[in-house]
Coordinates of C-alpha atoms and ligand atoms in Angstrom, one line a residue:
M371 CA 134.7 82.2 -19.7
P372 CA 138.2 83.4 -20.0
S373 CA 140.1 82.3 -23.1
K374 CA 142.4 79.4 -22.4
V375 CA 144.5 79.2 -25.6
R376 CA 147.5 81.3 -25.6
L377 CA 150.8 81.6 -27.6
L378 CA 153.8 80.1 -26.0
S379 CA 156.8 82.2 -25.1
E380 CA 159.6 82.2 -27.4
N381 CA 161.8 80.4 -24.8
V382 CA 159.4 77.8 -24.1
A383 CA 158.9 77.1 -27.8
N384 CA 162.6 76.8 -28.2
M385 CA 162.9 74.3 -25.2
I386 CA 160.2 72.2 -26.9
A387 CA 162.1 72.3 -30.1
A388 CA 165.2 71.4 -27.9
G389 CA 163.4 68.3 -27.0
E390 CA 163.3 67.1 -30.5
V391 CA 166.7 68.3 -31.6
V392 CA 168.8 68.1 -28.6
E393 CA 168.5 64.6 -27.2
R394 CA 171.9 64.2 -25.8
P395 CA 175.5 65.8 -26.3
A396 CA 176.0 63.9 -29.6
S397 CA 173.1 65.8 -31.1
V398 CA 174.7 69.1 -30.0
V399 CA 177.9 67.9 -31.7
K400 CA 176.0 67.2 -34.9
E401 CA 174.3 70.4 -35.2
L402 CA 177.3 72.4 -34.4
V403 CA 179.6 70.6 -36.7
E404 CA 176.9 70.6 -39.5
N405 CA 176.8 74.4 -39.1
S406 CA 180.7 74.5 -39.5
L407 CA 180.4 72.3 -42.6
D408 CA 177.7 74.5 -44.1
A409 CA 179.9 77.5 -43.5
G410 CA 182.4 75.9 -45.8
A411 CA 185.1 75.2 -43.0
S412 CA 188.0 73.2 -44.0
R413 CA 189.1 72.5 -40.4
V414 CA 186.7 71.6 -37.6
L415 CA 188.0 70.9 -33.9
V416 CA 185.7 69.4 -31.5
D417 CA 186.7 69.3 -27.7
V418 CA 184.5 67.7 -25.0
R419 CA 184.6 67.2 -21.3
T420 CA 182.9 64.5 -19.4
G421 CA 181.2 63.1 -22.4
G422 CA 179.9 66.4 -23.4
R423 CA 178.0 67.1 -20.2
K424 CA 180.5 69.6 -18.9
L425 CA 181.6 71.1 -22.1
I426 CA 181.3 70.8 -25.9
S427 CA 183.4 73.2 -27.9
V428 CA 183.5 73.3 -31.7
V429 CA 185.9 75.6 -33.5
D430 CA 185.8 76.1 -37.3
N431 CA 187.5 78.2 -40.0
G432 CA 184.4 78.7 -42.0
S433 CA 182.6 81.9 -43.1
G434 CA 182.1 83.4 -39.7
M435 CA 179.1 85.8 -39.0
T436 CA 178.8 89.6 -38.8
P437 CA 177.7 90.8 -35.4
D438 CA 174.1 91.2 -36.6
D439 CA 173.9 87.8 -38.1
A440 CA 175.4 86.3 -34.9
L441 CA 172.6 87.8 -32.9
L442 CA 170.1 86.6 -35.3
S443 CA 171.4 83.1 -35.4
L444 CA 170.1 82.7 -31.8
E445 CA 166.6 83.5 -32.8
R446 CA 164.1 80.8 -33.8
H447 CA 163.6 80.2 -37.5
A448 CA 166.6 82.2 -38.3
T449 CA 168.6 80.7 -41.0
S450 CA 170.7 81.9 -44.0
K451 CA 170.2 78.6 -45.9
I452 CA 166.8 78.9 -47.3
S453 CA 164.5 81.9 -47.7
S454 CA 161.3 80.7 -49.3
E455 CA 159.0 77.8 -49.4
K456 CA 160.4 77.0 -52.9
D457 CA 164.0 76.5 -51.4
L458 CA 162.6 73.7 -49.3
F459 CA 162.6 71.5 -52.2
S460 CA 166.1 72.0 -53.3
V461 CA 168.1 71.9 -50.1
S462 CA 171.8 71.4 -50.4
S463 CA 173.0 72.5 -47.1
L464 CA 172.9 70.1 -44.1
G465 CA 170.9 72.7 -42.1
F466 CA 168.0 74.6 -43.1
R467 CA 165.5 74.6 -40.3
G468 CA 167.0 77.4 -38.3
E469 CA 166.2 75.8 -35.3
A470 CA 169.4 74.2 -33.8
L471 CA 171.2 77.1 -32.2
P472 CA 168.3 78.6 -30.3
A473 CA 167.1 75.1 -29.2
I474 CA 170.6 74.4 -28.0
A475 CA 171.0 77.8 -26.3
S476 CA 167.7 77.3 -24.4
V477 CA 169.2 74.3 -22.5
C478 CA 172.8 75.3 -21.7
R479 CA 175.2 78.2 -21.1
L480 CA 176.4 79.1 -24.6
S481 CA 179.1 81.2 -25.8
L482 CA 179.5 82.1 -29.4
R483 CA 182.6 83.7 -30.7
T484 CA 182.7 84.6 -34.3
A485 CA 184.3 86.8 -37.0
A486 CA 183.3 87.0 -40.6
K487 CA 185.9 86.7 -43.2
G488 CA 187.7 90.0 -44.0
S489 CA 186.3 91.9 -41.0
D490 CA 188.7 93.2 -38.5
H491 CA 186.7 92.4 -35.4
G492 CA 184.7 89.6 -34.1
T493 CA 181.7 89.3 -31.7
R494 CA 181.3 87.4 -28.5
I495 CA 177.7 86.4 -27.3
F496 CA 177.0 84.8 -23.9
A497 CA 173.6 83.2 -23.3
E498 CA 172.2 81.4 -20.5
G499 CA 169.1 79.2 -20.7
G500 CA 168.2 80.9 -24.0
T501 CA 168.6 84.4 -22.6
V502 CA 171.3 86.7 -24.2
K503 CA 173.3 87.9 -21.2
E504 CA 176.3 89.6 -22.7
V505 CA 177.4 90.8 -26.3
T506 CA 180.9 92.2 -26.6
E507 CA 183.3 93.0 -29.3
E508 CA 186.3 90.9 -29.3
A509 CA 189.5 90.1 -31.4
V510 CA 188.4 86.6 -32.9
P511 CA 190.4 84.5 -35.6
P512 CA 188.1 84.3 -38.7
G513 CA 185.6 81.6 -38.2
T514 CA 183.2 80.5 -35.4
Q515 CA 183.6 79.0 -32.0
V516 CA 180.6 77.7 -30.0
E517 CA 181.0 76.4 -26.6
V518 CA 178.1 74.6 -24.9
A519 CA 178.6 74.3 -21.2
D520 CA 176.5 72.5 -18.6
L521 CA 174.1 71.0 -21.1
F522 CA 170.5 70.5 -19.5
F523 CA 171.5 72.7 -16.3
N524 CA 168.0 74.1 -16.4
T525 CA 166.1 71.0 -17.4
P526 CA 166.8 68.4 -14.7
G527 CA 164.4 66.2 -16.2
R528 CA 166.4 65.8 -19.4
R529 CA 169.5 65.6 -17.4
K530 CA 168.5 62.5 -15.7
F531 CA 168.4 60.8 -19.1
L532 CA 172.0 61.3 -19.9
R533 CA 174.0 58.0 -19.7
S534 CA 177.6 57.7 -18.4
P535 CA 180.2 60.0 -20.0
E536 CA 181.7 56.8 -21.7
T537 CA 178.3 56.1 -23.4
E538 CA 177.8 59.7 -24.4
L539 CA 181.2 59.7 -25.6
T540 CA 180.4 56.6 -27.8
H541 CA 177.6 58.4 -29.4
I542 CA 179.6 61.6 -30.1
V543 CA 182.3 59.5 -31.9
E544 CA 179.6 57.6 -33.8
T545 CA 177.8 60.8 -34.8
L546 CA 181.3 62.5 -35.9
T547 CA 182.2 59.5 -37.9
R548 CA 179.0 59.6 -39.9
L549 CA 179.4 63.3 -40.4
V550 CA 182.9 63.3 -41.3
L551 CA 183.3 60.2 -43.6
P552 CA 182.0 61.8 -46.7
K553 CA 183.6 65.3 -46.3
D554 CA 186.7 65.2 -48.4
G555 CA 189.4 67.6 -47.9
V556 CA 188.1 68.7 -44.4
F557 CA 190.4 68.2 -41.4
F558 CA 188.7 66.8 -38.3
R559 CA 189.8 66.3 -34.8
L560 CA 187.9 65.1 -31.7
R561 CA 189.5 65.4 -28.2
Q562 CA 188.1 64.6 -24.7
E563 CA 190.0 66.2 -21.9
G564 CA 192.8 67.0 -24.3
K565 CA 193.3 63.5 -25.6
T566 CA 192.7 63.0 -29.4
L567 CA 190.1 60.3 -30.0
L568 CA 189.5 60.8 -33.7
Q569 CA 191.5 62.5 -36.3
V570 CA 191.2 62.9 -40.1
A571 CA 193.6 64.4 -42.5
G572 CA 192.1 67.0 -44.8
T573 CA 193.0 64.8 -47.8
D574 CA 190.7 63.7 -50.8
D575 CA 192.0 60.1 -50.5
Q576 CA 188.8 58.4 -49.5
P577 CA 190.3 55.0 -48.7
A578 CA 192.6 56.8 -46.3
R579 CA 189.8 58.7 -44.6
I580 CA 187.7 55.5 -44.3
A581 CA 190.7 53.6 -42.9
S582 CA 191.4 56.4 -40.2
L583 CA 187.7 56.5 -39.3
L584 CA 186.6 52.8 -39.5
G585 CA 189.9 51.1 -38.7
K586 CA 192.7 49.8 -41.0
D587 CA 191.0 46.4 -41.6
A588 CA 187.9 48.2 -43.1
G589 CA 190.0 50.5 -45.3
L590 CA 192.1 47.6 -46.7
G591 CA 189.5 45.3 -48.3
L592 CA 187.2 48.0 -49.7
N593 CA 186.2 47.9 -53.4
K594 CA 185.2 50.9 -55.2
L595 CA 181.7 51.1 -56.4
S596 CA 180.6 53.3 -59.2
W597 CA 177.2 53.4 -60.8
E598 CA 175.1 55.7 -63.1
G599 CA 171.4 55.4 -62.7
P600 CA 168.8 57.3 -64.8
H601 CA 168.4 60.2 -62.3
F602 CA 171.1 59.5 -59.7
R603 CA 174.6 58.3 -59.3
L604 CA 176.1 56.1 -56.8
E605 CA 179.6 56.3 -55.6
G606 CA 181.3 54.5 -52.7
F607 CA 183.4 51.7 -51.2
I608 CA 182.0 48.4 -50.2
S609 CA 183.8 45.4 -48.5
G610 CA 184.2 42.1 -50.2
P611 CA 183.3 38.6 -48.5
E612 CA 186.5 38.7 -46.3
T613 CA 186.2 42.1 -44.4
T614 CA 182.8 41.6 -43.3
R615 CA 182.3 42.1 -39.5
S616 CA 180.1 40.5 -37.2
S617 CA 178.7 43.7 -35.6
A618 CA 176.1 45.7 -37.2
G619 CA 176.2 49.6 -37.8
Q620 CA 178.7 49.4 -40.6
L621 CA 176.4 50.9 -43.3
F622 CA 177.3 54.6 -43.9
V623 CA 174.7 55.7 -46.5
Y624 CA 174.5 59.4 -47.7
C625 CA 172.1 61.2 -49.9
N626 CA 173.7 64.3 -51.3
G627 CA 176.0 64.4 -48.4
R628 CA 173.5 63.8 -45.8
F629 CA 173.8 60.6 -43.5
L630 CA 170.7 58.3 -44.0
R631 CA 169.2 55.6 -42.0
D632 CA 166.7 54.1 -44.2
R633 CA 165.1 50.8 -44.2
L634 CA 164.6 50.4 -47.9
I635 CA 168.1 51.2 -48.6
T636 CA 169.5 48.8 -46.1
H637 CA 167.3 46.1 -47.7
A638 CA 168.6 47.0 -51.1
I639 CA 172.2 46.7 -49.7
N640 CA 171.5 43.2 -48.2
T641 CA 170.0 42.0 -51.3
G642 CA 172.8 43.3 -53.5
Y643 CA 175.1 41.1 -51.1
R644 CA 172.9 38.1 -51.3
G645 CA 175.0 35.2 -52.2
H646 CA 178.3 37.1 -51.6
V647 CA 178.5 37.5 -48.0
L648 CA 178.0 35.2 -44.8
K649 CA 174.7 35.1 -43.3
G650 CA 174.8 37.0 -39.9
R651 CA 177.8 39.0 -40.8
D652 CA 177.3 42.5 -42.1
P653 CA 179.3 44.1 -44.8
V654 CA 181.1 47.5 -44.5
V655 CA 179.5 49.9 -47.0
V656 CA 180.2 53.5 -47.6
L657 CA 177.7 54.6 -50.2
M658 CA 176.9 58.1 -51.6
I659 CA 173.8 58.7 -53.5
E660 CA 173.9 61.7 -55.7
I661 CA 170.5 62.9 -56.8
P662 CA 169.1 66.2 -57.9
P663 CA 167.8 67.9 -54.7
E664 CA 164.2 68.2 -56.4
L665 CA 164.0 64.5 -56.4
V666 CA 164.2 64.0 -52.6
D667 CA 162.4 65.4 -49.7
V668 CA 164.8 66.0 -46.8
N669 CA 162.2 67.8 -44.8
V670 CA 160.4 64.7 -43.2
H671 CA 162.4 64.4 -40.0
P672 CA 163.5 66.9 -37.4
T673 CA 167.0 65.4 -37.3
K674 CA 166.9 65.0 -41.0
S675 CA 168.2 61.4 -40.9
E676 CA 165.3 60.3 -43.3
V677 CA 164.5 61.5 -46.7
R678 CA 161.7 60.5 -49.3
F679 CA 162.7 59.7 -52.8
R680 CA 160.3 60.6 -55.4
K681 CA 161.3 57.6 -57.3
P682 CA 162.2 55.1 -54.7
S683 CA 162.3 52.0 -56.8
G684 CA 164.9 53.3 -59.2
V685 CA 167.3 54.1 -56.4
Y686 CA 166.6 50.7 -54.7
E687 CA 167.2 48.7 -57.9
G688 CA 170.3 50.7 -58.6
I689 CA 171.8 49.9 -55.4
V690 CA 171.1 46.2 -55.6
A691 CA 172.7 46.0 -59.1
A692 CA 175.6 48.3 -58.1
I693 CA 176.6 46.2 -55.2
D694 CA 176.0 42.9 -57.1
Q695 CA 178.1 44.0 -60.1
T696 CA 180.9 45.4 -57.9
L697 CA 181.2 42.1 -56.1
R698 CA 180.9 40.1 -59.2
T699 CA 183.6 41.9 -60.9
R700 CA 185.9 41.8 -58.0
F701 CA 185.2 38.4 -56.6
G702 CA 183.3 36.6 -59.4
A703 CA 185.7 36.3 -62.4
P704 CA 188.4 33.7 -61.2
E705 CA 191.2 35.7 -63.0
A706 CA 190.5 38.8 -61.0
T707 CA 189.7 36.9 -57.9
L708 CA 193.1 35.2 -57.9
G709 CA 194.9 38.3 -58.6
Q710 CA 193.4 40.2 -55.9
T711 CA 193.7 37.6 -53.4
F712 CA 197.3 37.7 -54.2
E713 CA 197.5 41.2 -52.5
Q714 CA 195.5 40.0 -49.5
A715 CA 196.4 36.4 -48.9
A716 CA 198.0 37.0 -45.6
G717 CA 194.6 38.1 -44.1
P718 CA 192.9 36.3 -41.2
S719 CA 191.3 33.0 -42.1
P720 CA 187.6 33.1 -43.1
P721 CA 185.0 32.3 -40.6
T722 CA 182.8 29.3 -41.0
A723 CA 179.1 29.5 -41.8
P724 CA 176.5 28.2 -39.7
H725 CA 174.7 25.4 -41.1
D726 CA 171.0 24.9 -40.5
A727 CA 171.0 21.7 -42.4
Q728 CA 170.2 19.3 -39.7
E729 CA 166.5 20.1 -39.2
E730 CA 165.9 20.4 -42.9
K731 CA 167.5 17.1 -43.6
Q732 CA 164.3 15.1 -44.5
R733 CA 162.9 18.0 -46.7
I734 CA 166.0 18.3 -48.6
E735 CA 166.4 14.5 -49.2
D736 CA 162.9 14.5 -50.7
A737 CA 163.7 17.5 -52.8
I738 CA 167.0 16.0 -53.9
H739 CA 165.1 12.9 -55.0
R740 CA 162.6 14.9 -57.0
F741 CA 165.2 17.1 -58.7
T742 CA 168.8 16.3 -58.7
T743 CA 169.6 12.9 -60.2
A744 CA 169.1 14.2 -63.6
H745 CA 170.9 17.4 -63.0
T746 CA 173.9 16.4 -61.1
S747 CA 177.2 15.9 -63.0
S748 CA 177.7 12.3 -63.6
L749 CA 181.2 12.4 -62.4
F750 CA 180.0 12.8 -58.8
R751 CA 178.4 10.2 -56.8
D752 CA 174.9 10.4 -55.5
P753 CA 175.7 12.0 -52.1
R754 CA 173.8 9.2 -50.3
Q755 CA 176.0 6.6 -51.7
P756 CA 179.0 5.4 -49.6
S757 CA 182.3 6.6 -51.4
T758 CA 184.0 4.0 -53.1
K759 CA 187.3 4.7 -51.9
E760 CA 189.3 1.7 -53.1
L761 CA 188.5 2.7 -56.7
D762 CA 190.4 5.8 -56.2
V763 CA 193.4 4.5 -54.3
A764 CA 195.3 3.6 -57.6
A765 CA 195.0 7.2 -58.9
R766 CA 196.0 8.8 -55.6
A767 CA 198.9 6.5 -55.0
D768 CA 200.5 8.0 -58.1
V769 CA 200.6 11.3 -56.7
G770 CA 204.0 11.8 -55.3
L771 CA 205.6 15.0 -54.2
A772 CA 205.5 16.4 -57.8
P773 CA 201.9 16.8 -59.3
Q774 CA 201.4 14.0 -61.8
D775 CA 198.2 15.0 -63.7
V776 CA 198.3 17.3 -66.7
P777 CA 196.7 20.8 -66.1
D778 CA 194.4 22.2 -68.7
E779 CA 195.6 25.2 -70.7
E780 CA 192.4 27.4 -70.4
G781 CA 191.2 29.2 -67.2
A782 CA 192.9 30.4 -64.0
F783 CA 191.7 27.4 -62.0
S784 CA 192.0 24.7 -64.8
R785 CA 195.5 25.7 -65.5
M786 CA 196.7 25.1 -61.9
A787 CA 198.6 21.8 -61.0
I788 CA 197.0 19.8 -58.4
A789 CA 199.3 18.5 -55.7
G790 CA 196.6 16.5 -53.8
Q791 CA 193.9 16.7 -51.2
I792 CA 194.3 17.2 -47.4
F793 CA 192.0 16.7 -44.5
N794 CA 189.6 15.0 -47.0
N795 CA 188.4 18.3 -48.3
Y796 CA 190.9 20.9 -49.3
I797 CA 192.5 20.6 -52.7
V798 CA 196.1 21.8 -52.6
C799 CA 197.2 23.5 -56.0
E800 CA 199.9 25.4 -57.4
T801 CA 199.9 28.1 -59.9
R802 CA 202.6 28.1 -62.5
D803 CA 202.9 31.7 -63.6
S804 CA 205.5 34.3 -62.4
K805 CA 203.3 35.1 -59.4
G806 CA 203.6 31.7 -57.9
M807 CA 200.8 30.8 -55.4
M808 CA 199.7 28.0 -53.4
V809 CA 195.9 27.8 -53.7
L810 CA 193.8 25.8 -51.3
I811 CA 190.2 25.0 -52.6
D812 CA 187.4 24.1 -50.3
A813 CA 186.1 21.2 -52.3
H814 CA 182.7 21.3 -50.8
A815 CA 182.2 24.9 -51.1
A816 CA 183.6 25.0 -54.7
H817 CA 181.3 22.1 -55.7
E818 CA 178.5 23.7 -54.0
R819 CA 178.8 26.9 -56.0
I820 CA 179.2 24.9 -59.3
L821 CA 176.1 22.8 -58.6
F822 CA 174.2 25.9 -57.6
E823 CA 174.9 27.8 -60.9
K824 CA 174.0 24.6 -62.8
L825 CA 170.7 24.0 -61.0
K826 CA 169.9 27.8 -61.5
K827 CA 170.5 27.6 -65.2
D828 CA 168.5 24.5 -65.6
Y829 CA 165.8 26.1 -63.6
E830 CA 165.9 29.3 -65.6
D831 CA 165.9 27.3 -69.0
S832 CA 163.2 25.1 -68.5
A833 CA 159.8 27.0 -68.2
V834 CA 158.9 26.4 -64.6
A835 CA 157.1 23.0 -64.3
V836 CA 154.1 23.8 -62.1
Q837 CA 152.1 21.1 -60.4
G838 CA 148.4 21.8 -59.3
Q839 CA 147.8 21.2 -55.6
L840 CA 145.2 18.6 -54.9
M841 CA 144.8 19.9 -51.5
P842 CA 145.1 23.7 -52.0
I843 CA 147.1 25.4 -49.1
T844 CA 144.8 27.9 -47.3
L845 CA 146.1 31.2 -45.9
E846 CA 144.2 33.2 -43.4
L847 CA 145.7 36.6 -43.5
R848 CA 145.5 39.9 -41.5
R849 CA 143.9 42.7 -43.6
L850 CA 147.3 44.5 -44.2
E851 CA 148.9 41.3 -45.2
A852 CA 145.9 40.5 -47.6
A853 CA 146.6 43.8 -49.2
A854 CA 150.1 43.1 -49.6
L855 CA 149.5 39.7 -51.1
K856 CA 147.1 41.0 -53.7
N857 CA 149.8 43.3 -55.0
S858 CA 152.3 40.4 -55.3
L859 CA 150.1 38.0 -57.1
P860 CA 151.7 38.6 -60.5
T861 CA 155.2 38.2 -59.1
L862 CA 154.4 35.0 -57.6
A863 CA 152.7 33.7 -60.7
K864 CA 155.9 34.3 -62.6
V865 CA 157.7 31.7 -60.6
G866 CA 154.9 29.2 -60.8
I867 CA 153.2 30.0 -57.5
E868 CA 149.5 30.5 -58.2
V869 CA 147.4 32.1 -55.4
E870 CA 143.8 33.0 -55.7
N871 CA 141.6 35.0 -53.4
F872 CA 138.9 32.8 -51.5
G873 CA 136.9 35.6 -50.1
G874 CA 137.8 38.3 -47.8
D875 CA 141.4 37.9 -46.4
T876 CA 141.6 34.3 -47.3
F877 CA 143.8 33.0 -50.0
R878 CA 144.6 29.6 -51.4
I879 CA 147.8 28.4 -53.1
T880 CA 146.5 26.4 -55.9
A881 CA 149.6 25.5 -57.9
I882 CA 153.4 25.5 -57.1
P883 CA 156.6 24.8 -59.1
A884 CA 157.4 21.2 -59.1
I885 CA 160.7 21.7 -57.3
L886 CA 159.0 23.2 -54.1
S887 CA 157.2 21.4 -51.5
P888 CA 153.9 22.7 -50.3
G889 CA 155.5 24.1 -47.2
E890 CA 158.3 25.7 -49.2
A891 CA 155.9 27.3 -51.5
E892 CA 153.9 28.6 -48.5
G893 CA 157.1 30.0 -47.0
A894 CA 157.9 31.7 -50.2
V895 CA 154.5 33.3 -50.4
R896 CA 154.8 34.6 -46.8
E897 CA 158.3 35.9 -47.4
C898 CA 156.7 37.8 -50.4
I899 CA 154.1 39.3 -48.1
E900 CA 156.7 40.2 -45.5
K901 CA 158.9 41.9 -48.0
K902 CA 156.1 43.7 -49.5
M903 CA 154.8 45.1 -46.1
E904 CA 158.4 45.9 -45.0
T905 CA 159.6 47.8 -48.1
G906 CA 156.7 48.2 -50.4
Q907 CA 158.7 46.2 -53.0
N908 CA 157.9 42.9 -54.5
A909 CA 160.3 40.3 -53.1
P910 CA 162.8 39.4 -55.8
M911 CA 161.4 36.0 -56.3
D912 CA 164.8 34.9 -57.3
S913 CA 165.8 35.3 -53.8
V914 CA 163.3 32.6 -52.8
I915 CA 164.2 30.4 -55.6
D916 CA 168.1 31.1 -55.0
K917 CA 167.6 30.3 -51.3
F918 CA 166.2 27.0 -52.1
L919 CA 168.7 26.1 -54.8
A920 CA 171.4 26.8 -52.5
V921 CA 170.3 24.3 -50.0
L922 CA 169.8 21.9 -52.8
A923 CA 173.2 22.4 -53.9
C924 CA 174.7 22.2 -50.6
H925 CA 173.2 18.6 -49.9
S926 CA 174.2 17.5 -53.4
A927 CA 177.7 18.7 -53.3
V928 CA 180.6 16.3 -52.5
R929 CA 180.7 16.2 -48.6
S930 CA 183.5 17.7 -46.9
G931 CA 185.1 14.5 -45.5
Q932 CA 184.9 12.8 -48.9
E933 CA 188.0 11.7 -50.5
L934 CA 188.4 12.8 -54.2
T935 CA 190.2 11.3 -57.2
I936 CA 192.4 13.6 -59.1
A937 CA 189.9 13.4 -61.9
Q938 CA 187.2 14.8 -59.7
M939 CA 189.4 17.5 -58.3
R940 CA 190.1 18.5 -61.9
E941 CA 186.5 18.5 -62.6
I942 CA 186.0 20.9 -59.6
L943 CA 188.8 23.3 -61.0
R944 CA 187.1 23.2 -64.5
G945 CA 183.8 23.9 -62.9
L946 CA 185.2 27.0 -61.1
D947 CA 186.3 28.3 -64.2
R948 CA 183.0 28.0 -65.8
V949 CA 180.7 29.7 -63.2
P950 CA 180.3 33.2 -62.2
N951 CA 180.9 34.1 -58.6
A952 CA 183.5 31.3 -58.3
G953 CA 185.0 33.1 -55.3
S954 CA 182.3 32.1 -53.1
C955 CA 179.9 29.3 -52.3
P956 CA 176.1 30.2 -52.5
H957 CA 176.1 30.8 -48.6
G958 CA 178.9 33.4 -49.2
R959 CA 181.8 31.3 -47.7
P960 CA 185.1 31.6 -49.8
T961 CA 185.8 28.8 -52.0
F962 CA 189.6 29.1 -52.1
W963 CA 192.4 30.7 -50.3
A964 CA 195.6 31.8 -52.1
V965 CA 198.9 32.0 -50.4
P966 CA 201.6 33.8 -52.4
L967 CA 204.9 32.1 -52.8
S968 CA 206.4 35.3 -51.4
E969 CA 204.6 34.7 -48.2
I970 CA 205.7 31.2 -47.9
E971 CA 209.4 32.3 -48.6
K972 CA 209.0 35.0 -46.0
R973 CA 208.1 32.4 -43.4
F974 CA 211.0 30.2 -44.3
K975 CA 213.3 33.2 -44.2
R976 CA 214.2 33.1 -47.8
R977 CA 213.4 36.7 -48.1
Ligands
ADP125 P1 170.2 76.2 -39.7 O1 171.7 75.6 -39.7 O2 169.3 75.3 -39.9 O3 170.3 77.3 -40.6 P2 171.1 77.0 -37.0 O4 170.2 77.4 -35.9 O5 171.9 75.8 -36.9 O6 170.0 76.8 -38.3 O7 171.9 78.2 -37.5 C1 171.3 79.5 -37.8 C2 172.2 80.2 -38.7 O8 173.4 80.6 -38.1 C3 172.6 79.5 -39.9 O9 171.7 79.5 -41.0 C4 173.9 80.2 -40.2 O10 173.7 81.3 -41.0 C5 174.4 80.8 -39.0 N1 175.6 79.9 -38.4 C6 175.3 79.0 -37.4 N2 176.5 78.3 -37.1 C7 177.6 79.0 -37.9 C8 179.0 78.8 -38.2 N3 179.7 77.8 -37.5 N4 179.6 79.5 -39.1 C9 178.7 80.4 -39.8 N5 177.5 80.7 -39.7 C10 176.9 79.8 -38.8
MG126 MG1 172.2 74.2 -38.3

């Protein structure tokens, strides 16, 4: 029998590689711009025509190539960035596979003009469908220009998958935004048909770069994050509650300068934001992870958008803590919050959070009955009792134009004068320092935060009261779920949920904390399993408890629509001074809005 196995020709191998690396015009832009950055360019100009189908041109002022290198660069597995297996474990450049140029060349008409720094002549190479057609000496400014024309001209199958020029352009803009964001000091410009679509100055001013790439509103509200872990460092800018957007895709995470899409990290970010940001709205995050190259494996994906950390949990926990702490420092302490809001007070009004309260009402009422009476501040009525408005009338009647009550001396909120309550919810206050402000407080949201912190503290202080289940809850799990649960048993036990194996993949919940209903406990166990399977991490059990306490606090707090006495309002202000995270309710809605006097004066044309 004649032998059937044979080696593929170089060109076919390149086209196969192109199938992985060159999916669409944006992938070409990515590879070419990465090469420019690896070559140390401080200026990168990208020009496209018809969404990159007709032409993609990338011009840089980087190191350039000698004529020999230029020819070699089009050969498969030719790279200047690594030379041995050992180097694979300490890659610091964006490229290293030596695959991109030959792969791209195999599916287009490519012209490469390049001149090495300091040499007096340059080279021009023209290749078509991967075959070099022409090599000439040419006067070229130092640096490299690659022109990719008629992408996929020789692979009609691939061409068919291209979308409209607008869609392809959108991908190019996204790709460039990701690439450019962390490259301080590099000037970038993207044009289509001569029209500038994206331009970033070659400055080190990161907020300015972020603003020009992500929009002014993103740049304005970002808070600096800085964190030192045991083997890594985190730097970046993250949005506070007021600049979140409803669209996804605003996470820019980099590991040693390389853009990453990593579920574990996304999960860590969301966990860090828990309790700070509205559900269903995504924060804007630019996060740089700096870690010794030996501790990450970048060679796990052809487009290199995934990496493997040798110590995943350290990084995960670092991110959670860094985000939480940044938001706490910035939005948690009332003093800081007030000062900071002073600068941003004129921003758009905060969105309202969705409430899934209705269906859960009965469940909550039961839980409240079991838990709150003893814990709620005596000053506030049981939420189920009608408000005794009449009693408050006398106190309220005194409130004329001038605030009558006597403010406390301590604490940013306590020090404010109360002018009254409007729309049966918002407390109107006035600060009395030089930077005068009118401060509106959402009484319900504020009270929710205060109760939440109190419930949480009570919960943490008392050893978890566990009640045995007369009728154990049985869980029939799939094999993988069972394995995940087995690993989570100690974590669950810590919060008073006791689960035992009942043979095979069947488990029983035998004891649960007194504040949870059996259904909630089962929900908590299932959440734990899901987290474990999704991320390999044990669910931070606090999140389960937090969620529950947040609902509890929400239902025990003064209703919006409830009239308050001055004394009750004063109690809310004092409460805000006592709790961490005073700037937002447990669902992440803001608790107050400060309007600077200067803003008011501007409106009344006094300034
Ligand atoms: P890789 O980037 O993985 O090394 P490429 O196929 O993208 O592989 O590039 C091959 C080589 O060509 C690079 O290693 C580099 O030496 C050279 N090269 C490519 N583009 C440029 C450029 N814009 N400036 C200087 N050298 C370049
Ligand atoms: Mg490359």
